[in-house]
Structures are given as C-alpha cells and as structure tokens.
C-alpha cells in the first residue's frame, strides 16, 4: 500500500476510538448516501412507470401505422399488406378504420373513437384480446341479429351498458357546418350489441375507444372497400423508427409510415423532461453533500498541519501530501456512493416484491409503482458522485501541499 493511501485511511478514523469514522466524515458520507439512493430509486421508478405506459400504448395501437397523405383512405389494401409484410423485421400487419362517432345507449349519449378491425389479424398486431375483461372479441353478427361492438370500460360505465346491451353509433364523418348550420348530408346510423368490454388501464383509451368489425366500419363511414390505414407489429419495438423509414422509402407517395414514438411524441417528451428534472434536482443534493468534503478536508488540514510539516521535513513531496487528501476525498465519495447504490437496490427490490409505494389504480391504472433498474443509470450516477467528490477534494489537497514545514514547526 502506498504510504499516502495508508495515511489517508488513518486520517479518516476517529482519534477517540480506532476503527470508527470521524463524526464529520460520517455526516458527509451520510449525505452522499442519501442523495445517491434517492436519485437511483426515483429514476428506477420513473423508468418502470415509463416502460409500463409504453407497453400499454404500444400494445393497444401497434408499433407502426401507415396512412395516406391525402387522408382519403387506402384502396388496394391486400396489395399494400403484401408489400408491407415483405419488409425486414415486420412480424404482422392488419388494416383498420378509424373515425369519430356519437354513441348512444338507452340511458346516455357520448362520443367515441371507433376502430374497425379484423379480429383475426388484430391478434397479431395488438394485445386487445388480452385486455378484454368481460365478454369476448366477437364482432360478427350475434344472436341478437346485430353486429358486436367492444367498448372501453370507462366508456361502458358512462353509457350504463354491459355485455348484451344495445348501443347506437352515428357517424360524424360527413357532418359539416355551413354558415353555422349542420350540412345537409345525413349521417349514417347503425345498431350494435355489446359483445365485450376491455380495459388496458389507460384512461384516454378506456374512456373513448370502441371496436367494431372492419366491414361494419366501412358501411358506417361510407368507405366502400377503403381503410384508414395499416398497423404493423415488428420484432423489436425500439427499431420502429428505422423500420418506418424503410417503409417510407419502399412504399413512397401517397403512403407514409409513422412509429409509436412519433404518434405519442408529446407524452414521451414530457416523461423524459420529468426524468431529467428529477436527475438535476437530486444531483444537486449529491453535489451539496460532496462539497461538504471541502470543509471537512480544510478542517483536517488545519488539524493535521504539524503532521504534514513533519512529513515534508522527512522528504515527502508536495504532490504526495496533496495526494493524501485527494485519496481521502475519493474514499469518502466512494463509500457514500457504494452505500447509496446498495440502499437504492434494496428499496427497489422491496418495491418490486411488496409494492411499498401504492398508487390509486383508478387514476394511474396500476396499483403499485413499477420499478426498472437501468445499469446505465447506476454507472452515470456513481461516476457523477465520485467525480464531484474528487473535484471537492482538489482545493484542500492543494492547500495542504503548499504548507511550509519551517513556519509550522517554528510555532508549534
């Protein structure tokens, strides 16, 4: 062991009892520990929440969607599906219709976003089947003689309907205002029987989405054989931007592909901004704790100046004296960081296992805060904490190295 490191270790121990960290060092280490633990824990929980939201959104609306620039719909659906399925990484593709409609029950009226789908193809691109809590995904003609419709749980509650109830959809596609008066085109109206109710936990979808067969949607919205777009599932959702770019290049005008990150850009931008804000906030706590090292080491330099003078008179170089205090600052930061990471991992594991922090499920769609520990977060936070500790130790170390032994020993 280098003698500088040995002396730095000795200086960290209390003068009263060998083996105990001095009180002021203990306070500094505790501050770093709390700051690191809080930062890692909060970021891990935000990672978990973001991942949960992402999986639910992508599970509902697939990875990539293809539309037309002129918004008149896609006519040659089968030909386009065949081309799309040839693209690398594409696992499944399915057509869909998507328009606004008014929905009415015997008790209430409301608005809904209607998605016309082919249930057989839909199973390959989304997890709609898994989110159905009551009934099933039967959109064909039921025993009532009416086609089936699947409603979001919140929407069904507002309408006061359940499986087997009848509802009426009125297309809003051809509704227009001319001089403040509704246009002359008569909207299409159709009756449906509720065959299922789904809940994916996202209020935006549970309160507004409804599913009918693609054939029923084409009739309701007077599309003939057209569809609104094609939704696609790929083998790696994080490659969606590259696959969307490939689709745009291969298909060309009038089609354009957009991936899930673009469709929900505002939501993900907000979550990233929140994450960066949390990082900066808790990083300041670590910085304050780390810079307590300055006062700690300055006091230690003043306390140990006689020993420093003796070392210098014995031939110790200025850089060796400085190194003693840099080592002590790094040791303080490293101990606090390791303890903070350890504490954070324990808290995260307890949260995963027991759900210590619970959430109101009716608001946040999950009953306990999910956790996802990212190795990169651990590396960045640890490196930042230790770097701040190193920087904080430079000034006291420099000051210790500049002490003159003759002047000190003369007055001691």
XYZ file of C-alpha atoms in Angstrom:
412
model
C 0.000 0.000 0.000
C 1.299 3.465 -0.877
C 2.047 5.479 2.215
C -0.228 8.319 1.009
C -3.182 5.916 0.926
C -2.248 4.485 4.329
C -2.136 7.947 5.897
C -5.405 8.963 4.227
C -7.057 5.871 5.730
C -5.659 6.690 9.178
C -6.937 10.270 8.925
C -10.479 9.010 8.250
C -10.554 7.219 11.593
C -11.601 8.842 14.800
C -8.916 9.872 17.269
C -11.040 8.642 20.159
C -11.692 5.066 19.022
C -9.688 3.249 16.405
C -11.774 1.881 13.552
C -14.641 4.396 13.724
C -15.146 7.035 11.051
C -14.912 10.556 12.368
C -18.180 12.373 13.020
C -17.736 14.971 10.299
C -16.774 12.334 7.714
C -19.777 10.278 8.791
C -22.119 13.233 8.172
C -20.599 13.812 4.720
C -20.854 10.129 3.757
C -24.453 10.003 5.007
C -25.369 12.990 2.835
C -23.869 11.371 -0.274
C -25.533 8.049 0.558
C -28.987 9.609 0.868
C -28.555 11.669 -2.307
C -27.362 8.720 -4.419
C -30.007 6.360 -3.020
C -32.809 8.863 -3.635
C -31.652 9.600 -7.191
C -31.254 5.949 -8.196
C -34.574 4.962 -6.604
C -36.562 7.779 -8.216
C -35.048 7.197 -11.672
C -35.685 3.448 -11.410
C -39.323 4.075 -10.540
C -39.690 6.579 -13.374
C -38.125 4.044 -15.749
C -40.643 1.468 -14.584
C -43.590 3.828 -14.971
C -42.438 4.914 -18.448
C -41.978 1.292 -19.508
C -45.456 0.381 -18.239
C -47.091 3.264 -20.120
C -45.143 2.452 -23.276
C -46.106 -1.222 -23.237
C -49.791 -0.426 -22.734
C -49.877 2.181 -25.513
C -47.917 0.074 -27.993
C -49.932 -2.999 -27.027
C -53.110 -1.145 -27.958
C -52.038 0.669 -31.129
C -49.177 -1.442 -32.571
C -45.638 -0.280 -33.383
C -46.102 1.443 -36.749
C -49.090 2.819 -38.662
C -49.342 3.598 -42.375
C -51.632 6.353 -43.669
C -52.117 8.296 -46.900
C -51.079 11.934 -47.278
C -54.407 12.965 -48.790
C -56.345 11.263 -45.960
C -58.818 9.681 -48.410
C -58.010 6.145 -47.261
C -56.245 3.137 -48.710
C -57.963 1.394 -51.608
C -55.684 -1.521 -52.565
C -55.450 -2.992 -49.073
C -54.419 -6.549 -49.943
C -51.642 -5.408 -52.279
C -50.283 -2.989 -49.677
C -50.395 -5.647 -46.934
C -48.400 -7.979 -49.161
C -45.713 -5.321 -49.735
C -45.540 -4.399 -46.057
C -45.094 -7.993 -44.907
C -42.003 -8.321 -47.123
C -40.166 -5.567 -45.218
C -37.448 -6.750 -42.839
C -38.454 -7.040 -39.147
C -42.202 -6.878 -39.877
C -43.967 -9.636 -37.919
C -47.621 -8.883 -38.688
C -49.810 -6.265 -40.366
C -53.539 -5.540 -40.237
C -55.856 -2.935 -41.810
C -58.019 -0.662 -39.682
C -60.652 2.054 -39.938
C -60.550 4.962 -37.505
C -63.199 7.703 -37.240
C -65.203 9.706 -34.726
C -68.775 8.760 -33.929
C -71.544 9.511 -31.492
C -72.631 6.569 -29.344
C -75.967 6.276 -27.556
C -77.461 3.820 -25.109
C -80.878 3.698 -23.503
C -79.507 5.927 -20.725
C -76.767 8.200 -22.075
C -75.116 9.729 -25.151
C -71.362 10.133 -25.589
C -68.606 10.448 -28.159
C -66.230 7.670 -29.188
C -63.324 6.957 -31.497
C -64.346 3.902 -33.495
C -61.725 1.440 -34.709
C -62.821 -1.004 -37.354
C -60.657 -4.126 -37.232
C -60.363 -7.700 -38.455
C -60.223 -9.668 -35.158
C -58.150 -12.472 -36.688
C -55.466 -10.099 -37.990
C -55.716 -7.815 -34.950
C -54.423 -10.569 -32.675
C -51.098 -10.398 -34.493
C -50.523 -6.658 -34.057
C -52.016 -5.736 -30.668
C -52.939 -7.248 -27.311
C -56.617 -6.249 -27.480
C -57.695 -9.837 -26.833
C -55.752 -9.902 -23.536
C -57.313 -6.638 -22.306
C -60.924 -7.824 -22.560
C -62.302 -8.146 -19.026
C -65.885 -9.139 -19.845
C -67.341 -10.898 -22.857
C -65.173 -11.593 -25.899
C -63.861 -10.153 -29.151
C -66.796 -11.320 -31.263
C -67.584 -8.549 -33.749
C -69.672 -10.677 -36.121
C -73.463 -10.833 -36.118
C -74.625 -12.050 -32.708
C -77.781 -13.885 -31.593
C -79.499 -10.506 -31.363
C -79.123 -10.165 -35.109
C -76.840 -7.140 -34.640
C -73.073 -6.929 -35.107
C -70.886 -6.897 -31.998
C -69.038 -3.959 -30.504
C -66.319 -3.906 -27.832
C -66.248 -0.831 -25.570
C -63.680 0.635 -23.212
C -64.549 0.013 -19.571
C -64.910 3.696 -18.640
C -66.994 4.412 -21.742
C -69.284 1.484 -20.941
C -69.748 2.751 -17.376
C -70.658 6.226 -18.608
C -73.199 4.779 -21.021
C -74.561 2.449 -18.342
C -74.198 -0.638 -20.531
C -72.770 -4.117 -20.110
C -72.302 -7.207 -22.270
C -75.530 -7.853 -24.187
C -76.731 -4.227 -24.114
C -77.622 -2.402 -27.312
C -75.983 0.829 -28.440
C -76.350 3.061 -31.485
C -73.424 4.544 -33.407
C -73.876 7.657 -35.534
C -71.092 8.533 -37.945
C -69.680 12.043 -37.656
C -67.580 11.652 -40.793
C -69.977 13.504 -43.102
C -71.130 16.095 -40.581
C -70.146 19.592 -41.692
C -71.056 23.103 -40.723
C -72.106 25.591 -43.374
C -72.704 29.067 -42.004
C -73.104 27.628 -38.519
C -75.787 25.153 -39.630
C -75.259 21.408 -39.918
C -74.727 20.314 -43.533
C -77.407 18.522 -45.499
C -75.640 15.139 -45.626
C -77.470 12.659 -43.447
C -75.173 10.801 -41.063
C -75.164 7.014 -41.143
C -76.605 5.276 -38.066
C -76.176 1.643 -37.029
C -77.150 -0.503 -34.038
C -74.750 -2.845 -32.250
C -74.795 -5.287 -29.359
C -72.037 -5.005 -26.766
C -70.065 -8.252 -27.056
C -67.132 -7.315 -24.845
C -65.590 -4.698 -22.571
C -61.855 -4.040 -22.459
C -59.538 -2.233 -20.071
C -55.869 -1.597 -20.808
C -55.509 0.751 -17.852
C -55.012 3.972 -19.840
C -57.932 6.292 -19.172
C -57.599 8.010 -22.557
C -58.372 4.739 -24.350
C -60.744 3.144 -21.848
C -62.928 6.265 -21.941
C -63.032 6.831 -25.694
C -62.244 3.738 -27.781
C -64.688 1.251 -29.239
C -64.085 -1.606 -31.669
C -66.329 -2.923 -34.426
C -65.622 -5.165 -37.398
C -63.862 -3.555 -40.328
C -66.833 -4.398 -42.555
C -69.269 -2.660 -40.200
C -66.963 0.366 -40.026
C -66.734 0.630 -43.809
C -70.531 0.637 -44.016
C -70.973 3.091 -41.127
C -68.498 5.601 -42.512
C -69.384 5.001 -46.197
C -65.875 3.964 -47.185
C -66.830 1.211 -49.662
C -63.689 -1.015 -49.623
C -61.262 1.592 -48.279
C -59.483 1.537 -44.920
C -57.932 4.359 -42.893
C -54.540 2.725 -42.542
C -52.393 -0.316 -41.845
C -50.996 -1.081 -38.392
C -47.796 -3.088 -38.083
C -46.015 -5.097 -35.428
C -42.246 -5.623 -35.676
C -39.837 -7.916 -33.843
C -38.191 -5.096 -31.865
C -40.277 -2.089 -30.875
C -37.132 0.001 -30.355
C -36.263 -0.373 -34.052
C -39.585 1.136 -35.110
C -38.079 4.405 -36.366
C -35.701 2.537 -38.714
C -38.460 0.243 -39.995
C -40.787 3.231 -40.540
C -38.038 4.932 -42.556
C -37.614 1.761 -44.650
C -41.365 1.603 -45.270
C -41.456 5.242 -46.354
C -38.589 4.585 -48.742
C -40.092 1.403 -50.220
C -43.757 2.437 -50.435
C -43.349 6.069 -51.478
C -46.176 8.511 -52.226
C -49.075 8.606 -51.308
C -48.248 6.488 -48.239
C -46.364 7.487 -45.130
C -45.424 5.434 -42.069
C -45.185 6.782 -38.527
C -43.946 4.869 -35.491
C -45.223 4.843 -31.908
C -42.657 7.384 -30.698
C -43.942 9.952 -33.201
C -47.621 9.236 -32.542
C -47.130 9.872 -28.819
C -44.256 12.344 -29.045
C -45.669 14.820 -26.520
C -46.238 12.163 -23.859
C -42.743 10.698 -24.149
C -41.153 14.157 -24.312
C -42.940 15.046 -21.072
C -41.749 11.869 -19.348
C -38.154 12.472 -20.482
C -38.321 16.072 -19.268
C -39.599 14.862 -15.890
C -36.744 12.363 -15.704
C -34.109 14.987 -16.486
C -35.663 17.356 -13.965
C -35.541 14.677 -11.253
C -31.943 13.887 -12.142
C -30.849 17.516 -11.824
C -32.776 18.018 -8.588
C -31.309 15.023 -6.784
C -27.882 15.572 -8.362
C -27.831 18.911 -6.530
C -28.344 17.037 -3.251
C -25.328 14.862 -4.069
C -23.343 17.962 -5.055
C -24.100 19.703 -1.751
C -23.099 16.587 0.180
C -19.963 16.104 -1.925
C -18.838 19.687 -1.449
C -19.099 19.236 2.286
C -15.866 17.369 1.670
C -14.196 20.763 1.120
C -14.968 21.980 4.618
C -14.172 18.553 6.061
C -10.734 18.400 4.462
C -9.888 22.041 5.123
C -10.560 21.451 8.824
C -8.467 18.293 8.656
C -5.580 20.138 7.012
C -5.623 22.715 9.784
C -5.788 19.969 12.411
C -3.001 17.897 10.869
C -0.645 20.664 9.764
C 2.027 19.631 12.291
C 1.984 16.057 10.916
C 2.106 17.457 7.360
C 5.131 19.571 8.296
C 6.901 16.509 9.763
C 6.227 14.505 6.598
C 7.604 17.311 4.456
C 10.694 17.678 6.625
C 11.238 13.915 6.129
C 11.263 14.399 2.361
C 7.616 13.989 1.331
C 6.903 15.827 -1.905
C 4.185 18.440 -2.269
C 2.221 16.206 -4.659
C 2.404 13.337 -2.149
C 0.870 15.499 0.566
C -1.840 16.645 -1.838
C -2.467 13.049 -2.843
C -3.232 12.088 0.778
C -6.193 14.443 0.890
C -7.375 13.628 -2.637
C -7.453 9.956 -1.599
C -9.462 10.834 1.468
C -11.969 12.832 -0.584
C -12.284 9.997 -3.098
C -12.663 7.444 -0.291
C -15.443 9.492 1.287
C -17.261 9.841 -2.035
C -16.792 6.187 -2.962
C -18.048 4.888 0.383
C -21.103 7.163 0.230
C -21.786 6.149 -3.382
C -21.492 2.405 -2.719
C -23.751 2.667 0.334
C -26.245 4.768 -1.644
C -26.361 2.293 -4.542
C -26.774 -0.600 -2.101
C -29.605 1.157 -0.278
C -31.315 2.024 -3.583
C -31.153 -1.585 -4.809
C -32.674 -2.799 -1.524
C -35.510 -0.258 -1.741
C -36.192 -1.098 -5.401
C -36.266 -4.843 -4.704
C -38.630 -4.312 -1.769
C -40.865 -2.198 -4.003
C -40.888 -4.879 -6.686
C -41.699 -7.617 -4.202
C -44.107 -5.937 -1.786
C -45.304 -2.751 -3.544
C -44.462 -0.470 -0.620
C -45.446 2.618 -2.624
C -49.028 2.138 -3.840
C -50.982 4.222 -6.322
C -54.717 4.791 -6.794
C -55.482 2.383 -9.638
C -58.430 4.447 -10.903
C -56.063 7.336 -11.663
C -52.718 5.753 -12.528
C -54.021 2.422 -13.980
C -51.619 0.442 -11.777
C -51.888 -0.387 -8.078
C -48.179 -0.184 -7.259
C -45.346 1.861 -8.700
C -43.315 -0.332 -11.073
C -39.513 -0.397 -10.930
C -36.974 -0.951 -13.675
C -33.316 -0.649 -12.698
C -31.146 0.503 -15.613
C -27.397 -0.336 -15.390
C -26.561 2.888 -17.252
C -28.272 4.962 -14.533
C -26.152 3.228 -11.885
C -22.938 3.903 -13.829
C -23.733 7.566 -14.583
C -24.853 8.372 -11.030
C -21.880 6.581 -9.441
C -19.408 8.294 -11.774
C -21.021 11.702 -11.158
C -20.941 11.278 -7.386
C -17.297 10.152 -7.285
C -16.243 12.885 -9.747
C -17.873 15.561 -7.583
C -16.060 14.146 -4.558
C -12.760 14.273 -6.435
C -13.305 17.881 -7.513
C -14.274 18.851 -3.963
C -11.007 17.396 -2.646
C -8.729 19.334 -5.011
C -8.706 22.673 -3.174
C -7.951 21.300 0.335
C -5.336 18.981 -1.193
C -3.690 21.874 -2.994
C -3.692 23.924 0.197
C -2.122 21.079 2.187
C 0.626 20.680 -0.405
C 1.572 24.374 -0.148
C 2.146 24.378 3.633
C 5.720 25.331 4.671
C 7.126 22.996 7.356
C 9.644 25.523 8.755
C 6.975 28.085 9.628
C 4.640 25.473 11.092
C 7.260 23.742 13.277
C 8.623 27.076 14.487
C 5.312 27.980 16.128
C 4.179 24.518 17.230
